[in-house]
Structures are given as structure tokens and as C-alpha cells.
Short mmCIF file of C-alpha atoms in Angstrom, two decimals:
data_model
loop_
_atom_site.label_atom_id
_atom_site.label_comp_id
_atom_site.label_asym_id
_atom_site.label_seq_id
_atom_site.Cartn_x
_atom_site.Cartn_y
_atom_site.Cartn_z
CA MET A 4 117.95 32.44 -23.21
CA LYS A 5 117.56 32.13 -27.21
CA ARG A 6 116.52 27.68 -25.93
CA ARG A 7 114.34 29.16 -23.72
CA TYR A 8 112.05 30.86 -26.58
CA LEU A 9 112.91 27.70 -28.50
CA VAL A 10 111.14 25.24 -26.00
CA LEU A 11 108.38 28.22 -25.64
CA GLY A 12 107.58 28.44 -29.13
CA MET A 13 107.28 24.32 -29.70
CA VAL A 14 105.60 24.01 -26.20
CA ALA A 15 103.16 26.25 -27.66
CA ALA A 16 103.01 25.01 -31.06
CA ALA A 17 101.75 21.85 -29.49
CA LEU A 18 99.36 22.81 -27.23
CA ARG A 19 98.22 24.42 -30.98
CA GLY A 20 98.33 21.42 -33.02
CA LYS A 21 95.58 21.96 -35.45
CA PRO A 22 92.49 19.96 -34.44
CA GLN A 23 91.69 16.84 -36.55
CA ALA A 24 87.77 16.90 -37.58
CA ALA A 25 85.93 14.38 -35.79
CA ASP A 26 84.62 11.33 -37.04
CA THR A 27 80.37 10.48 -36.93
CA SER A 28 80.88 7.73 -38.81
CA TYR A 29 82.23 4.76 -36.62
CA GLN A 30 80.43 4.88 -32.95
CA LYS A 31 81.40 2.72 -30.40
CA ARG A 32 78.97 0.32 -28.52
CA GLU A 33 79.71 -0.77 -25.18
CA ILE A 34 78.59 -4.19 -24.20
CA PRO A 35 77.60 -4.42 -20.19
CA LYS A 36 80.35 -6.68 -18.99
CA THR A 37 81.50 -7.33 -15.68
CA ASP A 38 85.41 -7.87 -15.86
CA ILE A 39 87.29 -10.31 -13.61
CA GLU A 40 91.09 -10.32 -12.60
CA LEU A 41 92.64 -12.64 -10.26
CA LEU A 42 96.08 -11.67 -9.95
CA TYR A 43 99.20 -13.65 -7.78
CA SER A 44 102.33 -12.14 -7.21
CA MET A 45 105.64 -13.43 -5.08
CA TYR A 46 108.67 -11.79 -4.37
CA ASN A 47 111.42 -13.38 -2.99
CA GLN A 48 114.32 -10.67 -2.16
CA SER A 49 117.67 -11.18 -0.45
CA GLY A 50 120.53 -8.68 0.78
CA ASP A 51 122.79 -7.76 3.23
CA HIS A 52 122.38 -3.99 4.71
CA SER A 53 119.25 -4.28 6.25
CA ALA A 54 118.16 -0.16 7.86
CA ILE A 55 116.50 -2.39 10.31
CA THR A 56 119.89 -3.21 12.17
CA GLY A 57 121.64 0.15 10.98
CA GLY A 58 122.82 -0.78 7.62
CA ILE A 59 124.16 -4.69 7.96
CA GLY A 60 122.48 -7.73 8.53
CA THR A 61 119.80 -9.92 6.32
CA GLU A 62 117.51 -8.22 4.01
CA LYS A 63 116.39 -11.73 3.43
CA LEU A 64 112.24 -11.08 2.47
CA GLU A 65 109.54 -12.83 0.59
CA VAL A 66 105.73 -11.84 -0.02
CA TYR A 67 102.60 -14.04 -1.28
CA ALA A 68 100.21 -11.16 -3.06
CA PRO A 69 97.03 -12.55 -4.23
CA GLU A 70 95.07 -10.32 -5.87
CA LEU A 71 91.07 -9.57 -7.26
CA ASN A 72 89.77 -7.44 -9.46
CA LEU A 73 86.16 -6.58 -10.80
CA SER A 74 85.33 -4.39 -13.20
CA PHE A 75 81.17 -3.30 -13.43
CA ASN A 76 81.26 -1.73 -16.99
CA HIS A 77 77.95 -0.19 -18.26
CA ALA A 78 77.49 2.02 -21.37
CA LYS A 79 78.10 5.01 -19.41
CA SER A 80 80.12 4.45 -15.87
CA THR A 81 82.72 1.95 -14.95
CA PHE A 82 82.40 0.59 -10.91
CA SER A 83 85.58 -1.44 -10.27
CA ILE A 84 86.75 -3.29 -6.52
CA ASN A 85 89.96 -4.12 -5.90
CA ALA A 86 90.93 -6.33 -2.96
CA GLY A 87 93.76 -8.43 -1.76
CA THR A 88 96.82 -9.26 1.55
CA ASP A 89 100.62 -9.47 0.78
CA VAL A 90 101.79 -12.37 3.24
CA ILE A 91 105.62 -11.00 4.21
CA SER A 92 108.40 -12.84 5.78
CA SER A 93 111.06 -10.90 6.88
CA ALA A 94 114.17 -11.72 8.41
CA SER A 95 114.77 -7.99 8.91
CA THR A 96 111.90 -6.58 10.58
CA ASP A 97 112.63 -9.85 12.76
CA ARG A 98 115.24 -7.47 14.70
CA ILE A 99 113.27 -4.98 16.05
CA ASP A 100 113.05 -7.45 19.14
CA ASP A 101 116.13 -8.86 20.60
CA VAL A 102 114.76 -12.36 20.42
CA VAL A 103 114.32 -14.26 16.32
CA SER A 104 111.65 -14.74 15.79
CA SER A 105 109.20 -12.75 17.22
CA ALA A 106 105.58 -11.88 16.02
CA SER A 107 107.26 -9.03 13.80
CA LYS A 108 109.02 -11.74 11.23
CA ARG A 109 105.43 -12.18 9.93
CA ASP A 110 103.15 -9.81 8.99
CA VAL A 111 100.24 -9.69 6.62
CA ARG A 112 99.00 -6.33 4.25
CA TYR A 113 94.99 -5.77 4.28
CA HIS A 114 94.50 -3.75 0.93
CA THR A 115 91.10 -2.93 -1.12
CA ASP A 116 90.60 0.28 -3.29
CA ILE A 117 87.42 1.08 -5.25
CA MET A 118 86.60 3.47 -7.86
CA TYR A 119 83.71 4.54 -9.72
CA LEU A 120 84.06 6.23 -13.31
CA ARG A 121 81.73 7.62 -15.28
CA LYS A 122 81.26 9.27 -18.99
CA ILE A 123 79.98 12.65 -20.10
CA GLY A 124 79.22 15.00 -23.15
CA LYS A 125 79.97 12.71 -25.62
CA ASN A 126 81.80 10.24 -23.95
CA GLN A 127 85.31 12.02 -24.55
CA THR A 128 85.28 13.47 -20.63
CA GLU A 129 85.65 10.00 -17.65
CA VAL A 130 85.25 11.50 -14.18
CA GLY A 131 86.09 9.41 -11.61
CA VAL A 132 86.43 9.15 -7.45
CA GLY A 133 87.87 6.36 -5.47
CA THR A 134 89.35 5.43 -2.14
CA GLY A 135 89.91 2.69 -0.31
CA VAL A 136 91.84 1.29 2.89
CA SER A 137 95.35 -0.17 3.34
CA PHE A 138 96.59 -1.21 6.84
CA GLU A 139 99.57 -3.95 7.99
CA SER A 140 101.04 -3.79 11.53
CA ASP A 141 102.85 -1.23 11.56
CA TYR A 142 100.85 1.19 9.06
CA LEU A 143 96.91 1.98 8.03
CA SER A 144 96.83 4.01 4.94
CA LEU A 145 92.97 5.56 3.79
CA PRO A 146 93.64 7.02 0.46
CA ALA A 147 91.30 9.12 -1.18
CA ARG A 148 91.50 9.91 -5.03
CA ALA A 149 90.01 12.24 -8.30
CA PHE A 150 90.23 11.28 -11.86
CA VAL A 151 89.21 13.10 -15.26
CA SER A 152 90.53 12.54 -18.30
CA HIS A 153 89.68 13.77 -21.73
CA SER A 154 89.97 12.39 -25.75
CA THR A 155 89.91 15.07 -28.59
CA PRO A 156 87.19 14.68 -31.07
CA SER A 157 89.18 12.83 -33.44
CA GLY A 158 90.26 10.10 -30.42
CA LEU A 159 94.26 10.82 -31.21
CA ARG A 160 95.26 12.99 -27.87
CA LYS A 161 94.06 12.36 -24.41
CA TYR A 162 94.74 14.82 -21.43
CA ASN A 163 94.78 12.84 -18.39
CA LEU A 164 94.26 14.49 -15.02
CA ALA A 165 94.48 12.74 -11.18
CA PHE A 166 94.91 13.71 -7.69
CA SER A 167 95.03 11.55 -5.24
CA ALA A 168 95.39 12.38 -1.15
CA TYR A 169 96.93 8.99 1.62
CA PHE A 170 96.79 9.60 5.40
CA ASP A 171 98.53 7.33 6.59
CA ASP A 172 99.59 6.42 10.57
CA LEU A 173 102.06 4.77 11.47
CA ARG A 174 101.58 3.57 14.90
CA TRP A 175 101.94 -0.49 15.56
CA GLY A 176 99.38 -2.45 17.70
CA ARG A 177 96.17 -2.36 15.47
CA ARG A 178 95.68 -6.71 14.69
CA ALA A 179 94.46 -8.88 17.69
CA ASP A 180 96.67 -11.25 16.86
CA GLN A 181 100.18 -9.53 17.12
CA SER A 182 102.30 -9.19 20.39
CA TYR A 183 101.92 -5.30 20.22
CA LYS A 184 99.02 -5.17 21.73
CA THR A 185 96.43 -1.65 21.98
CA PRO A 186 97.43 0.87 23.07
CA LEU A 187 98.05 2.09 19.48
CA GLN A 188 101.87 3.50 19.30
CA LEU A 189 105.16 3.70 17.70
CA ILE A 190 107.71 0.90 17.62
CA TYR A 191 110.88 1.84 18.21
CA PRO A 192 114.26 -1.08 18.34
CA ALA A 193 113.52 -2.97 21.54
CA GLU A 194 117.07 -1.30 23.15
CA LEU A 195 115.62 2.32 21.78
CA ARG A 196 112.17 2.26 23.93
CA TYR A 197 112.98 4.31 26.69
CA LYS A 198 111.93 7.61 25.62
CA GLU A 199 109.50 8.72 22.96
CA TRP A 200 111.41 9.76 19.29
CA TYR A 201 109.20 11.71 17.09
CA ASP A 202 106.34 13.66 17.68
CA VAL A 203 104.08 12.86 15.15
CA HIS A 204 103.04 9.24 14.02
CA ASN A 205 101.04 11.09 10.98
CA ARG A 206 102.03 10.62 7.34
CA TYR A 207 99.97 12.66 4.45
CA THR A 208 101.26 11.91 0.57
CA PHE A 209 98.93 14.50 -1.76
CA ASN A 210 99.84 13.71 -5.25
CA VAL A 211 98.85 15.20 -8.82
CA LYS A 212 99.64 13.57 -11.44
CA ALA A 213 99.25 14.94 -15.24
CA GLY A 214 99.43 12.81 -18.58
CA ILE A 215 99.12 13.43 -22.18
CA GLU A 216 98.92 10.97 -25.07
CA GLN A 217 99.13 11.52 -28.40
CA VAL A 218 99.03 9.15 -31.36
CA ILE A 219 101.46 10.13 -33.42
CA ASN A 220 100.99 8.00 -36.64
CA LYS A 221 99.66 4.27 -37.59
CA ARG A 222 102.02 2.50 -35.77
CA LEU A 223 103.67 5.18 -33.06
CA VAL A 224 101.41 6.16 -30.04
CA ALA A 225 103.59 8.43 -27.34
CA ALA A 226 102.96 9.95 -23.68
CA VAL A 227 104.17 12.13 -21.19
CA TYR A 228 103.28 12.24 -17.80
CA PRO A 229 104.77 15.17 -15.35
CA GLU A 230 103.98 14.50 -11.92
CA MET A 231 104.21 15.83 -8.94
CA THR A 232 104.45 14.75 -5.22
CA LEU A 233 104.16 16.63 -1.29
CA GLN A 234 104.98 14.54 1.53
CA LYS A 235 104.66 16.04 4.89
CA GLY A 236 104.53 14.24 8.92
CA LEU A 237 106.68 11.07 9.40
CA LEU A 238 109.22 9.56 6.68
CA ALA A 239 111.18 8.23 8.82
CA THR A 240 110.48 4.33 9.78
CA PRO A 241 110.21 4.55 13.82
CA PHE A 242 112.00 1.15 13.82
CA HIS A 243 115.18 2.12 11.86
CA ARG A 244 118.36 1.69 13.57
CA VAL A 245 121.17 4.47 13.02
CA TYR A 246 125.09 4.06 14.57
CA PHE A 247 127.14 7.09 14.90
CA THR A 248 130.72 7.34 14.91
CA ASN A 249 131.22 7.68 18.43
CA ASP A 250 129.09 4.38 19.10
CA SER A 251 125.67 6.36 19.76
CA LEU A 252 122.70 4.90 18.22
CA LYS A 253 119.42 6.32 17.59
CA VAL A 254 116.50 5.44 15.22
CA GLU A 255 116.23 6.94 12.11
CA ASN A 256 115.60 10.48 11.46
CA LEU A 257 114.21 12.06 8.39
CA PRO A 258 112.16 15.88 6.81
CA LYS A 259 108.95 16.02 7.84
CA GLN A 260 108.76 16.91 4.36
CA ARG A 261 109.32 15.60 1.03
CA ILE A 262 109.09 16.90 -2.62
CA ARG A 263 108.86 14.72 -5.10
CA VAL A 264 108.94 15.25 -9.01
CA PRO A 265 108.81 12.18 -11.51
CA ILE A 266 108.50 13.04 -15.47
CA GLY A 267 108.25 9.95 -17.21
CA LEU A 268 108.23 9.76 -21.46
CA LYS A 269 106.66 6.87 -22.98
CA VAL A 270 106.99 5.54 -26.69
CA ASN A 271 105.03 2.49 -28.18
CA TRP A 272 105.57 2.18 -31.48
CA PHE A 273 104.38 -1.26 -33.89
CA ALA A 274 107.36 -2.09 -35.90
CA GLY A 275 106.11 -4.79 -38.81
CA SER A 276 103.43 -7.18 -38.15
CA ARG A 277 104.72 -9.12 -34.99
CA THR A 278 106.80 -6.50 -33.29
CA ILE A 279 105.35 -3.81 -30.45
CA ILE A 280 108.74 -1.82 -29.34
CA LYS A 281 107.21 -0.16 -26.01
CA ALA A 282 110.23 2.35 -24.03
CA GLY A 283 109.97 4.59 -21.77
CA TYR A 284 112.43 6.91 -19.68
CA GLY A 285 111.78 8.71 -16.07
CA PHE A 286 113.12 11.38 -14.95
CA TYR A 287 112.73 12.30 -10.66
CA ARG A 288 114.51 14.95 -8.37
CA ASP A 289 113.19 15.52 -4.30
CA ASN A 290 114.40 17.49 -1.61
CA PHE A 291 116.28 15.37 0.01
CA GLY A 292 119.23 15.44 -3.04
CA ILE A 293 118.41 12.15 -5.01
CA THR A 294 118.21 12.46 -8.49
CA ALA A 295 117.44 9.47 -10.68
CA ASN A 296 116.70 8.12 -14.12
CA ASN A 297 115.42 5.25 -15.74
CA PHE A 298 115.00 3.88 -18.81
CA ASP A 299 112.63 1.06 -19.48
CA LEU A 300 112.91 -0.90 -22.89
CA GLU A 301 110.30 -3.58 -23.31
CA THR A 302 109.23 -5.43 -27.45
CA GLY A 303 106.32 -7.74 -27.61
CA ILE A 304 106.93 -10.18 -29.97
CA LYS A 305 103.52 -12.19 -31.28
CA ILE A 306 104.68 -15.63 -31.90
CA SER A 307 100.80 -15.95 -32.98
CA PRO A 308 97.44 -14.19 -32.91
CA VAL A 309 96.89 -15.47 -29.33
CA VAL A 310 100.36 -16.14 -27.75
CA THR A 311 102.92 -12.53 -27.22
CA LEU A 312 106.37 -13.17 -25.63
CA SER A 313 107.55 -9.87 -24.00
CA PRO A 314 111.74 -9.91 -23.15
CA PHE A 315 112.32 -7.02 -21.13
CA VAL A 316 114.61 -4.35 -19.39
CA ASN A 317 114.91 -1.45 -17.05
CA VAL A 318 118.60 -0.31 -16.27
CA TYR A 319 117.73 2.59 -13.13
CA ARG A 320 120.51 5.02 -11.31
CA GLN A 321 119.86 7.23 -8.54
CA SER A 322 122.09 9.51 -6.05
CA PRO A 323 122.58 9.10 -2.95
CA ALA A 324 119.77 11.63 -0.14
CA ARG A 325 121.81 13.88 1.65
CA TYR A 326 120.54 11.73 4.73
CA PHE A 327 122.45 8.60 4.01
CA ARG A 328 125.49 7.25 5.83
CA PRO A 329 126.59 3.44 5.80
CA TYR A 330 126.60 1.62 9.01
CA HIS A 331 128.62 3.57 11.39
CA GLU A 332 129.91 6.23 9.14
CA HIS A 333 127.18 8.94 10.70
CA ALA A 334 128.88 12.08 12.34
CA PRO A 335 127.10 12.57 16.06
CA ASP A 336 126.04 16.35 14.93
CA ALA A 337 123.85 15.46 12.35
CA ILE A 338 119.99 16.25 12.93
CA TYR A 339 118.61 14.01 9.28
CA TYR A 340 120.52 11.04 9.21
CA SER A 341 119.35 7.17 7.57
CA SER A 342 121.53 4.26 7.26
CA ASP A 343 118.54 2.58 4.74
CA TYR A 344 120.69 2.05 1.06
CA ASP A 345 117.05 2.51 -0.44
CA LEU A 346 118.47 6.53 -0.02
CA SER A 347 121.82 5.51 -1.19
CA GLY A 348 123.34 5.95 -4.51
CA PHE A 349 123.50 2.99 -6.59
CA THR A 350 122.91 1.36 -10.65
CA SER A 351 119.79 -0.96 -10.34
CA TYR A 352 118.86 -3.28 -13.52
CA ARG A 353 115.86 -5.58 -13.92
CA VAL A 354 115.37 -7.97 -16.78
CA GLY A 355 112.68 -11.35 -17.26
CA VAL A 356 110.54 -11.64 -19.57
CA GLY A 357 105.93 -11.40 -20.34
CA PHE A 358 104.41 -14.61 -21.42
CA ARG A 359 100.75 -13.55 -22.60
CA TRP A 360 98.31 -16.12 -24.65
CA ALA A 361 95.08 -14.34 -25.49
CA PRO A 362 92.95 -17.00 -27.19
CA PHE A 363 89.42 -15.26 -26.18
CA ARG A 364 87.10 -18.16 -26.03
CA TYR A 365 83.62 -18.93 -24.91
CA LEU A 366 84.15 -21.03 -21.70
CA ALA A 367 79.80 -20.85 -20.86
CA ALA A 368 76.39 -19.03 -22.91
CA ARG A 369 78.14 -15.41 -21.74
CA GLY A 370 81.37 -15.97 -19.89
CA ILE A 371 84.49 -15.58 -22.13
CA PHE A 372 88.23 -16.37 -20.82
CA ASP A 373 90.11 -13.64 -21.71
CA GLU A 374 93.54 -14.16 -20.98
CA VAL A 375 96.69 -15.81 -18.86
CA GLN A 376 99.66 -13.68 -18.01
CA ILE A 377 102.88 -15.13 -17.03
CA ARG A 378 105.76 -12.25 -16.07
CA TYR A 379 109.44 -12.96 -14.22
CA ALA A 380 111.56 -10.19 -13.80
CA PHE A 381 115.26 -10.37 -11.95
CA PHE A 382 116.04 -7.52 -10.23
CA LYS A 383 119.74 -6.75 -8.89
CA ARG A 384 121.16 -3.21 -7.01
CA SER A 385 124.52 -2.65 -6.84
CA ASP A 386 124.75 -2.74 -3.17
CA ARG A 387 124.17 -6.95 -3.84
CA LEU A 388 120.38 -6.76 -3.14
CA HIS A 389 118.59 -8.91 -5.39
CA ALA A 390 115.52 -10.10 -6.00
CA HIS A 391 113.00 -12.11 -7.81
CA MET A 392 109.77 -11.62 -8.88
CA LEU A 393 106.67 -13.69 -10.43
CA SER A 394 103.35 -13.16 -11.22
CA ALA A 395 100.59 -14.38 -13.04
CA SER A 396 97.12 -13.07 -13.79
CA PHE A 397 93.83 -14.60 -15.11
CA LYS A 398 91.02 -12.18 -16.93
CA PHE A 399 87.80 -13.21 -17.85
CA THR A 400 84.84 -11.78 -18.38
CA ARG A 401 81.07 -11.92 -18.05
CA GLU A 402 78.85 -10.79 -20.39
CA LYS A 403 75.39 -9.20 -19.02
CA LYS A 404 73.80 -9.47 -23.04
CA GLN A 405 74.88 -11.94 -24.96
CA ASN A 406 76.50 -10.62 -28.27
CA PRO A 407 75.11 -11.64 -31.28
CA ASN A 408 78.39 -10.47 -33.78
CA LEU A 409 81.19 -12.28 -31.46
CA ASN A 410 82.34 -15.79 -33.12
CA ARG A 411 81.87 -18.46 -31.05
CA ASN A 412 84.27 -20.58 -32.49
CA MET B 13 118.84 18.92 -14.45
CA ARG B 14 117.97 22.01 -16.74
CA ILE B 15 119.86 20.22 -19.50
CA TRP B 16 117.29 17.31 -18.61
CA ILE B 17 113.83 19.48 -18.84
CA VAL B 18 115.29 21.07 -21.69
CA PHE B 19 115.62 17.54 -23.29
CA ILE B 20 112.31 16.36 -22.21
CA PHE B 21 110.55 19.33 -23.17
CA ILE B 22 112.18 19.27 -26.64
CA CYS B 23 111.03 15.47 -26.99
CA THR B 24 108.03 16.12 -25.92
CA ALA B 25 106.80 19.32 -28.03
CA SER B 26 108.65 17.91 -30.74
CA ILE B 27 106.39 14.56 -30.85
CA PHE B 28 103.54 15.88 -30.78
CA ILE B 29 103.83 18.27 -33.69
CA SER B 30 104.54 15.34 -35.60
CA CYS B 31 101.43 13.56 -35.48
CA SER B 32 99.50 13.12 -38.91
CA THR B 33 95.54 11.89 -39.19
CA VAL B 34 94.54 8.41 -38.26
CA LYS B 35 91.30 7.03 -39.50
CA PRO B 36 89.55 4.59 -37.04
CA TRP B 37 89.37 2.06 -40.04
CA GLN B 38 93.49 2.61 -39.52
CA ARG B 39 93.96 1.88 -35.99
CA THR B 40 94.48 -1.74 -35.80
CA TYR B 41 98.39 -1.79 -34.89
CA LEU B 42 96.66 1.33 -31.94
CA ASN B 43 94.31 -0.96 -31.19
CA ASP B 44 96.08 -3.23 -30.15
CA PRO B 45 96.17 -4.78 -26.21
CA GLY B 46 100.10 -4.81 -26.35
CA MET B 47 100.20 -0.55 -27.61
CA GLN B 48 98.35 0.71 -24.59
CA MET B 49 99.96 3.24 -22.12
CA ALA B 50 99.09 1.36 -19.21
CA GLY B 51 101.13 -1.72 -18.17
CA SER B 52 99.83 -5.23 -17.46
CA PRO B 53 99.60 -6.18 -13.90
CA GLY B 54 102.60 -8.55 -13.73
CA LYS B 55 104.79 -4.97 -14.72
CA THR B 56 102.43 -2.67 -12.03
CA PHE B 57 103.45 -5.02 -9.36
CA GLU B 58 107.29 -4.80 -10.72
CA ASP B 59 107.15 -0.80 -10.45
CA TYR B 60 104.68 -1.24 -7.17
CA VAL B 61 108.33 -3.13 -5.79
CA GLN B 62 110.46 -0.49 -7.77
CA SER B 63 108.94 2.70 -5.27
CA ILE B 64 109.79 0.63 -2.80
CA ARG B 65 112.78 -0.47 -3.23
CA THR B 66 114.60 2.66 -4.70
CA GLY B 67 114.30 6.14 -3.44
CA SER B 68 112.21 7.89 -6.03
CA VAL B 69 108.09 6.56 -7.82
CA VAL B 70 107.60 6.17 -10.90
CA ALA B 71 106.26 8.55 -13.13
CA GLY B 72 102.48 7.75 -14.31
CA SER B 73 103.01 3.95 -12.77
CA TYR B 74 99.25 3.07 -10.73
CA LYS B 75 99.74 3.62 -6.58
CA SER B 76 97.26 1.28 -5.29
CA ALA B 77 96.44 1.93 -1.42
CA GLY B 78 99.67 2.70 0.82
CA GLY B 79 101.59 0.61 2.94
CA CYS B 80 105.06 1.50 4.63
CA GLY B 81 107.40 -0.74 1.98
CA CYS B 82 109.96 -1.21 5.29
CA ASN B 83 110.40 -4.57 5.37
#
């Protein structure tokens, strides 16, 4: 009980912390501009616990993901649009059918998002709305988003609140070039198509995310991100097989509601004159029985004013969902069952390095080359799944009006 | 579970009550691109992949349009 009062007292003190006087001597001037970002990511995975074949079999997967982000910035508003594709080559998805190298081996996800942000009042409050679409052969997702943020007059504390909803349809047959033609239907493994296994084909996701970012001193900034997600509908994947101890075979079945609660803490510290240390901790829990802890550490080392190297490490550990059992280990009378190793208990780590070159150089009268970032990561899970991730981004800016104050060297 | 929540609250509260005034001209380090809370595009991609390959999601990460993540 004492501990509870102590915590409540500290939280109350934090929220009531003395307000710092607004600084009126400094006025930030916004130049209308367009930010252009090209991003190319690659993902290459290997493993031998595919959920499509019941927890055994290859998980070989390659994803190539080009993406374009455009952001049109004005003094009071920002309109951003994002579009990209994920070209997916999956050996395990190939096993939905008995025929290896069927059309299901290759898939493409197309996605686009738009977002409109507007500053109101004395530019301390920003509101935004957004939507988009994402579809691949077995999935259609329609998101809706709303966002509000508010900075204190001193600019040292910022509150964020974001709400998003996703309306997803898991039926196959949306693309004209695939073998599973209309009408739209859920696709089960080839040998299990003798009946309909589910009475729903939609998945609804509602997410509320808050954030408080606080400047602690000249070199230190911290943030906390509490979040809650509610998912309803078809949460199982229709073409995941599950083998039982009595040799029977069914498709995966999971509860139709999932509540997920992640919370994250982040601290960025500018140590010395060349080093930035970014540390993060995340805690996660859901009603499937998964509890997870996530640690992030990244060190940005400024080799020169325009070049930064950032080695990083991530360590993650989760307990298994109560519905998970390996291949052939589910009891025949189980109500919910899955052999998807993403829901198993494991420890994973991710290590890698990032490279950033930010020359901020004029390429044309109003065109600026901002930066290039390249990042490589190696991911390994304790169930022997491992993956390589590589991403490269290029940022450019186009000014609408030339700024005479900028150095053009 | 409770211990973790108490730990997070204490850390959060301790951080927020220990802040000091920083004038705009003293924010050279804070305004550095590397000090921003939003991650790089590559980090966003890695967090997205991690949210698929694990049973959890990363708090505070940006989820773009949905996908099954079933491959």
C-alpha cells in the first residue's frame, strides 16, 4: 500500500511539475518545402518451423520493399503521402497447395498512406488525420488514423495521443493474376478445403497510443509510450496447419479477441561531443498469455560533422502463448491451438550497424540532397530462425522559396 | 507484472520531476537529428519485421498500413 502511495505521489508531482516560462525571444520560421524520401529494404529469412506445415518445414523467405515518402510542408500544415510494395518470395507459403512452386510462392503487397497535419493556436498544438490501403493476395487492410500533439510553451515537454483503426479482410482472390480467382474466399491448406473452418473473415484492430516526451537537460531527453490495442474477428491464419497427438489435422484456431498492452521507455543522451546513446525498454503483455521484455541500445558515433556510425543491439524475450504447442503435440480436445513459432517462448537478439551521411548539399537552385542512411541488422531467434535485414534511404528537399540565409557551399 | 509496472512508473516519474530549464540557444545537442525520438526509416522497418516475427508489438512504433505478416 505504501508503495502505491509513493508511486501515485511521484506521478502527481511529475504531472504538476513547475511550468517553465514561455520563451518569446525566439521565433522559428518555416520555409515551405517538399521532403522526398526513397527507401529500399530487403529481408532474407531462414528457419525450419513453418506454421503453414504445422511447425515443421522451411521458413525460407525473401522480401524486397521499395517505398517512396513525400511530405509537403507549409507554415501551418503538412500533407504526406507514402506508397510502396513488398515483393515476397516465400517457400513455406508454397506449401498451402500440394503443388510446389504454385502461384502462392510469390506475392506482392501494395500499400499507400496519406496523412494531413495542421498546427493550431500558437503552433504548440498539432492535429492530424490519415487513411490508406494495403492489399496482398490474402489480405486487404483499410486504416483510419487521428493524431493530436501538444508542446508546452517552453517546448520542453510534448504530449502525443494517436488513435488508429484497421479494417482487414482475410479472403483470397483479390488480384487478377493469381490462381485463386473470384469469388473471394478464405484459403485453407489443400487437404482441408472440405469445409468452412471459420464463420468470420474480417479482423478489426483498434489502437490507442499515448506519448510524453520530456527534455531533462541540455543533453538528455526521455519519453514514455503507453499503448493499448484491441483486436477482434479472425485472428488465426486460415492456411496454418496444426497436427494433433492423435494424428488428426486442422487449421489454426485462436480466440476472436485479443487485448495487447505494450509500454515503452526511451532515453536519448548526447554524451561528450560526438556520441549519442539511445536506450529503450519495452514491456508487453496480452490475453493470449504472452509477456515480453525488449531492450534496445544504439550508439551514434559522429566520425565527422556529416558522417555518423551507429552500432546497435536489441535483446528480446517472450513467454509462449497458452495456445501454442509444437508439431504433433496438441491435445485433440483443445479449443484453441496453433503451431506458429511466432507465438512460442523464445529469446531473440538483433545486432547491426547504421551509417548516415548528411552533407545537406544543394544539387540545384532549390533542390537539396539531405542525407543517405544505410542500415544492416542480423536477427536470430533461439528456435534457430535467423534473418538479415538491409535498408537504404535517400532524402532530398525541394524548397518552394529560396532561403538567402543558407550557406550554399 | 506489478513489479514491472511499479518500476516503469517510478522511472517515468523520476525522469519527469528531475528536469531543468533549457533555453532555445542551449539546445544544440537536443536539436541534433540523432537525438530525435522518431527512429530512422531502417529502424522502423526492423521494428515492423520484429512485430511480425514475435508475438508482441513495439510500443511507440509507427505501424503503416496493415498486412498479414503470415509468410
